[in-house]
C-alpha positions as MATLAB code, in Angstrom:
seq = 'MKRLAFPLLALAALAVPAAAEDDLTIGFAIAKSGWMEAYDTPAATAAMIRIDEINAAGGLLGRQIKVVEADTRTDRAESAKAGLDVLDQGAEMMVVSCDYDFGAPAALVAEGEGMNSFFLCAEDVKAGIQGVGPNSFSSSVLAPVQGATMAEWAHAKREARTAYVLEDTFIEYNKGICTGFNWMFPQLDGAQIVGSDTFKNDDASIASQITRIKELPAQPDVIMLCSVMPGAAAAVRQLRAAGINSLILNGSAVDGSYWLDATPDLSGFVVPVQGSIYGDDPRPEVEAFNKAYEAKTGARPASQYAYPGYVLIDLWAKAVERAGTVDGAAVTAELEKMQDEPTAFGPRSFSPELHHQNTALMQIIEITNGKPARVDEWRISQPVPLDVLMKK';
ca = [
     147.435   33.545   52.770;
     144.795   35.036   50.509;
     143.218   32.426   48.253;
     144.172   33.218   44.650;
     143.198   31.502   41.431;
     145.285   28.583   40.070;
     147.916   29.466   37.355;
     147.389   33.180   37.993;
     149.032   32.709   41.408;
     152.555   33.256   40.061;
     151.537   36.300   38.024;
     149.638   37.739   40.983;
     152.677   37.311   43.183;
     154.809   39.201   40.658;
     152.263   42.013   40.672;
     152.591   42.605   44.432;
     154.996   45.461   45.256;
     158.136   44.206   46.993;
     157.627   46.371   50.104;
     154.127   44.988   50.676;
     155.285   41.420   50.087;
     158.003   41.878   52.688;
     155.546   42.941   55.399;
     154.724   40.539   58.213;
     150.962   40.753   58.763;
     149.090   40.458   62.050;
     145.301   40.265   61.836;
     143.157   41.819   64.554;
     139.721   40.148   64.565;
     138.344   42.195   67.445;
     135.294   44.149   68.558;
     135.340   47.636   67.084;
     131.647   48.053   67.922;
     129.257   46.664   70.523;
     129.903   46.345   74.253;
     133.128   44.308   73.850;
     134.747   47.288   72.125;
     135.345   48.883   75.531;
     137.519   45.901   76.483;
     139.195   45.214   73.137;
     140.205   48.749   72.168;
     142.575   49.493   75.109;
     144.376   46.149   74.781;
     144.550   46.475   70.986;
     145.965   49.997   71.381;
     148.634   48.596   73.706;
     149.454   45.919   71.139;
     149.899   48.620   68.476;
     152.323   50.469   70.770;
     154.538   47.364   70.992;
     154.261   46.822   67.228;
     155.365   50.420   66.618;
     158.352   49.872   68.910;
     159.362   46.696   67.088;
     159.027   48.376   63.693;
     161.084   51.362   64.853;
     163.824   48.954   65.966;
     163.993   47.330   62.528;
     161.007   45.013   62.513;
     160.677   41.272   63.076;
     162.843   38.842   61.104;
     163.884   41.863   59.095;
     160.280   42.608   58.105;
     158.036   45.475   59.137;
     154.856   44.428   60.920;
     151.656   45.381   59.137;
     148.249   45.288   60.843;
     144.946   44.351   59.220;
     141.634   44.502   61.073;
     138.067   43.232   60.982;
     135.158   44.013   63.308;
     133.503   41.160   65.223;
     130.693   43.557   66.235;
     130.590   41.761   69.606;
     128.849   38.862   67.886;
     129.976   35.228   67.852;
     128.975   34.618   64.237;
     130.667   37.839   63.149;
     133.780   36.780   65.073;
     134.240   33.803   62.760;
     133.660   36.029   59.732;
     136.212   38.537   61.035;
     138.728   35.730   61.414;
     138.202   34.734   57.784;
     138.398   38.375   56.745;
     141.834   39.022   58.270;
     143.007   35.665   56.942;
     142.071   36.774   53.442;
     143.934   40.035   54.083;
     147.114   38.026   54.597;
     147.261   37.558   58.375;
     150.115   35.351   59.578;
     149.066   35.584   63.242;
     145.690   36.495   64.680;
     144.754   38.624   67.687;
     141.201   38.033   68.916;
     138.770   39.524   71.445;
     139.401   39.654   75.173;
     136.513   37.352   76.041;
     136.676   33.614   75.297;
     133.108   33.374   74.003;
     133.539   36.237   71.537;
     137.162   35.574   70.606;
     137.061   31.805   70.168;
     135.237   31.693   66.793;
     137.995   33.792   65.196;
     140.719   31.872   67.061;
     139.305   28.618   65.701;
     139.710   30.008   62.174;
     143.391   30.632   62.926;
     143.745   27.183   64.478;
     142.318   25.622   61.335;
     145.175   27.235   59.382;
     147.833   26.097   61.873;
     148.326   29.747   62.807;
     148.994   31.260   66.232;
     146.204   33.216   67.897;
     146.355   35.353   71.029;
     143.347   36.512   73.031;
     143.765   40.167   73.958;
     143.075   39.697   77.669;
     141.032   36.520   78.222;
     141.215   35.042   81.738;
     139.234   31.844   81.152;
     141.338   28.670   80.790;
     139.358   27.695   77.688;
     140.951   30.604   75.808;
     143.908   28.460   74.783;
     144.620   24.755   74.382;
     141.540   23.644   76.296;
     138.959   25.530   74.222;
     140.665   26.358   70.911;
     143.732   24.237   70.256;
     147.519   23.935   70.542;
     148.418   27.230   68.828;
     146.188   29.537   70.899;
     147.375   31.623   73.872;
     146.495   34.399   76.325;
     149.098   36.518   78.115;
     146.683   37.682   80.796;
     146.387   36.214   84.297;
     143.710   33.612   84.951;
     140.816   34.647   87.179;
     141.514   31.854   89.725;
     145.049   33.241   90.155;
     143.522   36.596   91.093;
     141.326   34.967   93.739;
     144.191   32.868   95.095;
     146.416   35.958   95.244;
     143.844   37.799   97.326;
     143.503   34.831   99.682;
     147.219   34.399  100.357;
     148.042   38.119  100.492;
     145.205   38.930  102.912;
     146.212   36.034  105.157;
     149.895   37.028  105.197;
     149.661   40.807  105.219;
     146.313   41.556  106.904;
     146.141   38.519  109.213;
     142.854   37.409  107.672;
     141.663   34.177  109.257;
     137.937   34.221  108.481;
     136.354   34.893  105.108;
     132.895   35.154  103.613;
     132.594   34.448   99.875;
     130.025   36.435   97.905;
     129.794   35.304   94.270;
     128.068   37.179   91.473;
     126.741   34.525   89.059;
     126.761   36.892   86.034;
     129.792   35.546   84.100;
     132.393   32.752   84.245;
     135.110   35.228   85.221;
     133.395   35.803   88.585;
     133.182   32.079   89.200;
     136.892   31.779   88.433;
     137.865   34.366   91.071;
     135.923   32.478   93.711;
     137.383   29.154   92.550;
     140.898   30.424   93.192;
     140.027   31.914   96.566;
     138.133   28.820   97.691;
     141.106   26.637   96.709;
     143.797   28.732   98.399;
     142.267   30.190  101.571;
     141.391   26.932  103.416;
     144.979   25.701  102.882;
     146.389   28.581  104.914;
     147.228   28.276  108.596;
     144.181   28.962  110.757;
     142.099   30.177  107.819;
     138.416   29.325  107.491;
     135.633   30.236  105.083;
     132.752   30.927  107.470;
     130.029   31.312  104.857;
     129.243   31.791  101.192;
     126.414   33.212   99.150;
     125.503   34.203   95.598;
     123.751   37.116   93.939;
     123.035   38.361   90.425;
     124.843   41.354   88.969;
     121.605   43.189   88.274;
     120.009   42.505   91.666;
     118.635   45.762   93.051;
     119.371   44.582   96.580;
     121.585   42.073   98.390;
     119.793   42.653  101.675;
     119.242   38.946  102.385;
     122.932   38.178  101.830;
     123.913   41.056  104.116;
     121.550   39.754  106.789;
     123.285   36.364  106.714;
     126.698   38.018  107.075;
     125.485   40.100  110.024;
     124.066   36.995  111.714;
     127.567   35.510  111.993;
     129.047   35.472  115.531;
     131.590   38.052  114.333;
     132.196   39.995  111.151;
     134.529   38.071  108.840;
     138.029   39.449  108.440;
     137.536   39.605  104.673;
     134.715   39.372  102.176;
     135.756   37.830   98.860;
     133.464   39.643   96.431;
     133.668   37.901   93.041;
     131.935   40.429   90.814;
     132.216   42.957   87.987;
     130.601   46.310   87.316;
     127.977   47.559   87.816;
     126.937   44.922   90.346;
     130.234   45.084   92.241;
     129.842   48.788   93.042;
     126.251   48.275   94.162;
     127.257   45.391   96.424;
     130.136   47.347   97.991;
     127.895   50.350   98.633;
     125.286   48.177  100.358;
     127.834   46.303  102.469;
     129.335   49.512  103.802;
     125.911   51.128  104.332;
     124.952   48.111  106.454;
     127.906   48.755  108.757;
     129.999   45.820  107.526;
     133.603   47.007  107.725;
     135.402   43.811  106.674;
     138.217   44.177  104.155;
     136.594   43.602  100.746;
     138.609   41.747   98.089;
     137.856   41.383   94.381;
     139.548   40.569   91.066;
     141.314   42.694   88.459;
     138.108   43.483   86.544;
     137.200   46.269   88.971;
     140.539   48.045   88.625;
     140.201   51.754   87.919;
     138.729   54.821   89.602;
     135.886   55.371   87.120;
     133.322   53.736   89.422;
     134.265   55.310   92.747;
     131.715   58.128   92.589;
     129.121   55.429   93.292;
     130.869   54.578   96.583;
     132.046   57.889   98.115;
     135.044   57.753  100.482;
     135.370   53.991  100.120;
     138.131   52.361  102.185;
     139.289   48.806  102.705;
     138.826   47.559   99.141;
     141.673   45.589   97.527;
     142.337   44.141   94.056;
     145.319   42.460   92.340;
     146.507   43.902   89.011;
     149.235   43.215   86.447;
     150.493   46.800   86.722;
     149.447   50.067   88.329;
     147.790   52.750   86.212;
     148.200   55.269   89.056;
     151.831   56.289   88.510;
     153.137   54.390   91.533;
     154.268   51.080   90.011;
     157.875   50.421   91.142;
     158.858   49.198   87.660;
     159.845   52.120   85.413;
     158.761   50.147   82.329;
     155.150   50.243   83.496;
     155.047   54.007   83.884;
     156.872   54.391   80.561;
     154.070   52.403   78.957;
     151.395   54.486   80.725;
     152.950   57.631   79.266;
     153.256   56.077   75.792;
     149.588   55.104   75.962;
     148.663   58.654   76.968;
     150.734   60.078   74.109;
     148.920   57.800   71.641;
     145.365   58.227   72.956;
     145.330   61.453   74.975;
     144.590   59.645   78.252;
     146.275   57.171   80.573;
     144.918   53.592   80.671;
     141.595   53.438   82.511;
     142.428   50.002   83.932;
     145.078   47.294   83.852;
     143.361   45.581   80.920;
     145.429   47.505   78.383;
     148.598   45.761   79.552;
     148.024   42.199   78.218;
     147.852   43.547   74.646;
     151.400   44.894   74.944;
     152.640   41.682   76.557;
     151.169   39.339   73.939;
     152.962   41.079   71.069;
     156.186   41.139   73.078;
     156.055   37.403   73.831;
     154.985   36.362   70.343;
     157.716   38.472   68.733;
     160.380   36.928   70.975;
     159.168   33.438   70.035;
     159.188   34.322   66.324;
     162.775   35.584   66.556;
     163.862   32.402   68.312;
     162.012   30.175   65.859;
     163.226   32.162   62.853;
     159.773   31.853   61.318;
     156.102   32.759   61.860;
     155.039   29.136   61.361;
     152.460   28.400   64.054;
     153.853   25.094   65.302;
     157.423   26.402   65.448;
     156.387   29.552   67.315;
     154.208   27.531   69.704;
     157.210   25.333   70.525;
     159.234   28.435   71.461;
     156.400   29.952   73.502;
     156.052   26.700   75.451;
     159.726   26.914   76.443;
     159.147   30.247   78.166;
     159.492   29.992   81.929;
     159.402   33.276   83.845;
     160.097   35.136   80.607;
     160.742   38.787   81.523;
     158.178   41.369   80.371;
     157.458   44.955   81.382;
     154.582   43.658   83.513;
     156.274   40.748   85.202;
     157.414   37.273   84.167;
     155.259   35.029   81.974;
     155.344   31.265   81.443;
     153.712   28.770   79.087;
     153.838   24.976   78.891;
     152.572   22.223   76.585;
     149.664   21.775   79.031;
     148.693   25.403   79.661;
     148.855   28.524   77.489;
     147.820   30.837   80.333;
     149.291   32.254   83.523;
     148.435   30.065   86.520;
     150.734   32.163   88.695;
     151.935   35.745   88.277;
     153.482   38.632   90.140;
     150.532   40.884   90.940;
     150.536   44.455   92.178;
     148.149   45.019   95.079;
     145.904   48.086   94.809;
     143.978   49.319   97.848;
     141.317   52.015   97.890;
     141.496   54.264  100.970;
     139.227   57.289  101.413;
     138.179   56.974   97.797;
     141.751   56.935   96.417;
     143.342   53.864   94.784;
     147.068   53.277   95.301;
     149.570   50.455   95.062;
     150.375   49.092   98.525;
     152.235   45.854   97.838;
     152.982   43.071   95.381;
     152.423   39.344   95.666;
     153.049   36.102   93.808;
     151.207   33.032   95.039;
     153.362   30.331   96.632;
     152.118   27.621   94.276;
     150.498   27.699   90.824;
     146.780   26.985   90.617;
     146.615   23.324   89.448;
     145.063   22.512   86.090;
     142.398   20.284   87.663;
     141.259   23.224   89.835;
     141.164   25.491   86.786;
     139.093   22.988   84.829;
     136.580   22.378   87.642;
     135.644   26.037   87.966;
];
């Protein structure tokens, strides 16, 4: 897709070695520097693992997959430039940053070429049709699904009937978790949200919010904490120090044990994840991936956010095989036919209205005495409706 000069095009094509011409090229316009690098690198590494597997099995449409890269530098303007860069390097599909805001400029470049783009792990509904266009997708699980999963699981398995919602206003992801919880929990038999409050991720203290929780007639059964690090750890530490022993729920973004030194001997903290990094996932494919990731990087995944990178390549490659081409519109049509498509991390579905997961089988991780472990799995009884997703 590189722009070459007029009559020289034919001569230039003849000059390209046959092996290179036969490659199928995926462009990674992702953060290789800046704070987004910590999110993009694990998912991109997982994507490379799936690409290596496909190549070892003979490639895609009889072609080996080649990867080209450009650094967005965790900058929106640089994201667009990175998209153009990988396009000029011959990209036929584009993988972009985990976050909608930082991935969308590159994805829009791909959309302008009629090319498929996949966000590495975005969980905002705009990272797809709604914010980019008809050829853009994410294989990760929407934040409202995570909140709804926590609501229904806690009600069914921990007999939660009262909840207090504590929302960190830092990013849209946090708002999405609370949106899903607030939609699902009041629908459940006997369930009631008895209060809600907000705080900022960098607040030194949530003392006033804790006071309002303690003024309730009884401690709530659960606290839905919609937050990310470092504010989530600080909030959990303060809640427990204040003697509030309610089960604390959160979203996938706080998966991992890296933050637990800040909350010694923590118990009663639960999150939903796409797969367990702790060696206890019941699906052998998940642990096989964890070991492959360790072999490639020297360490197991630090959180579940590596997994969507593997899944996106898997799904896209299946759609390409079925379409018999990498043409964006043809591949999109095949992706939109996928309903509960099997993957190593659970089934995935797309539709002409939504290129995200508005329901998913989630593994339930609970921290007890400072140790995270899988305790259950759950899939919400009904998908989160599009109008709820768009109102978040």
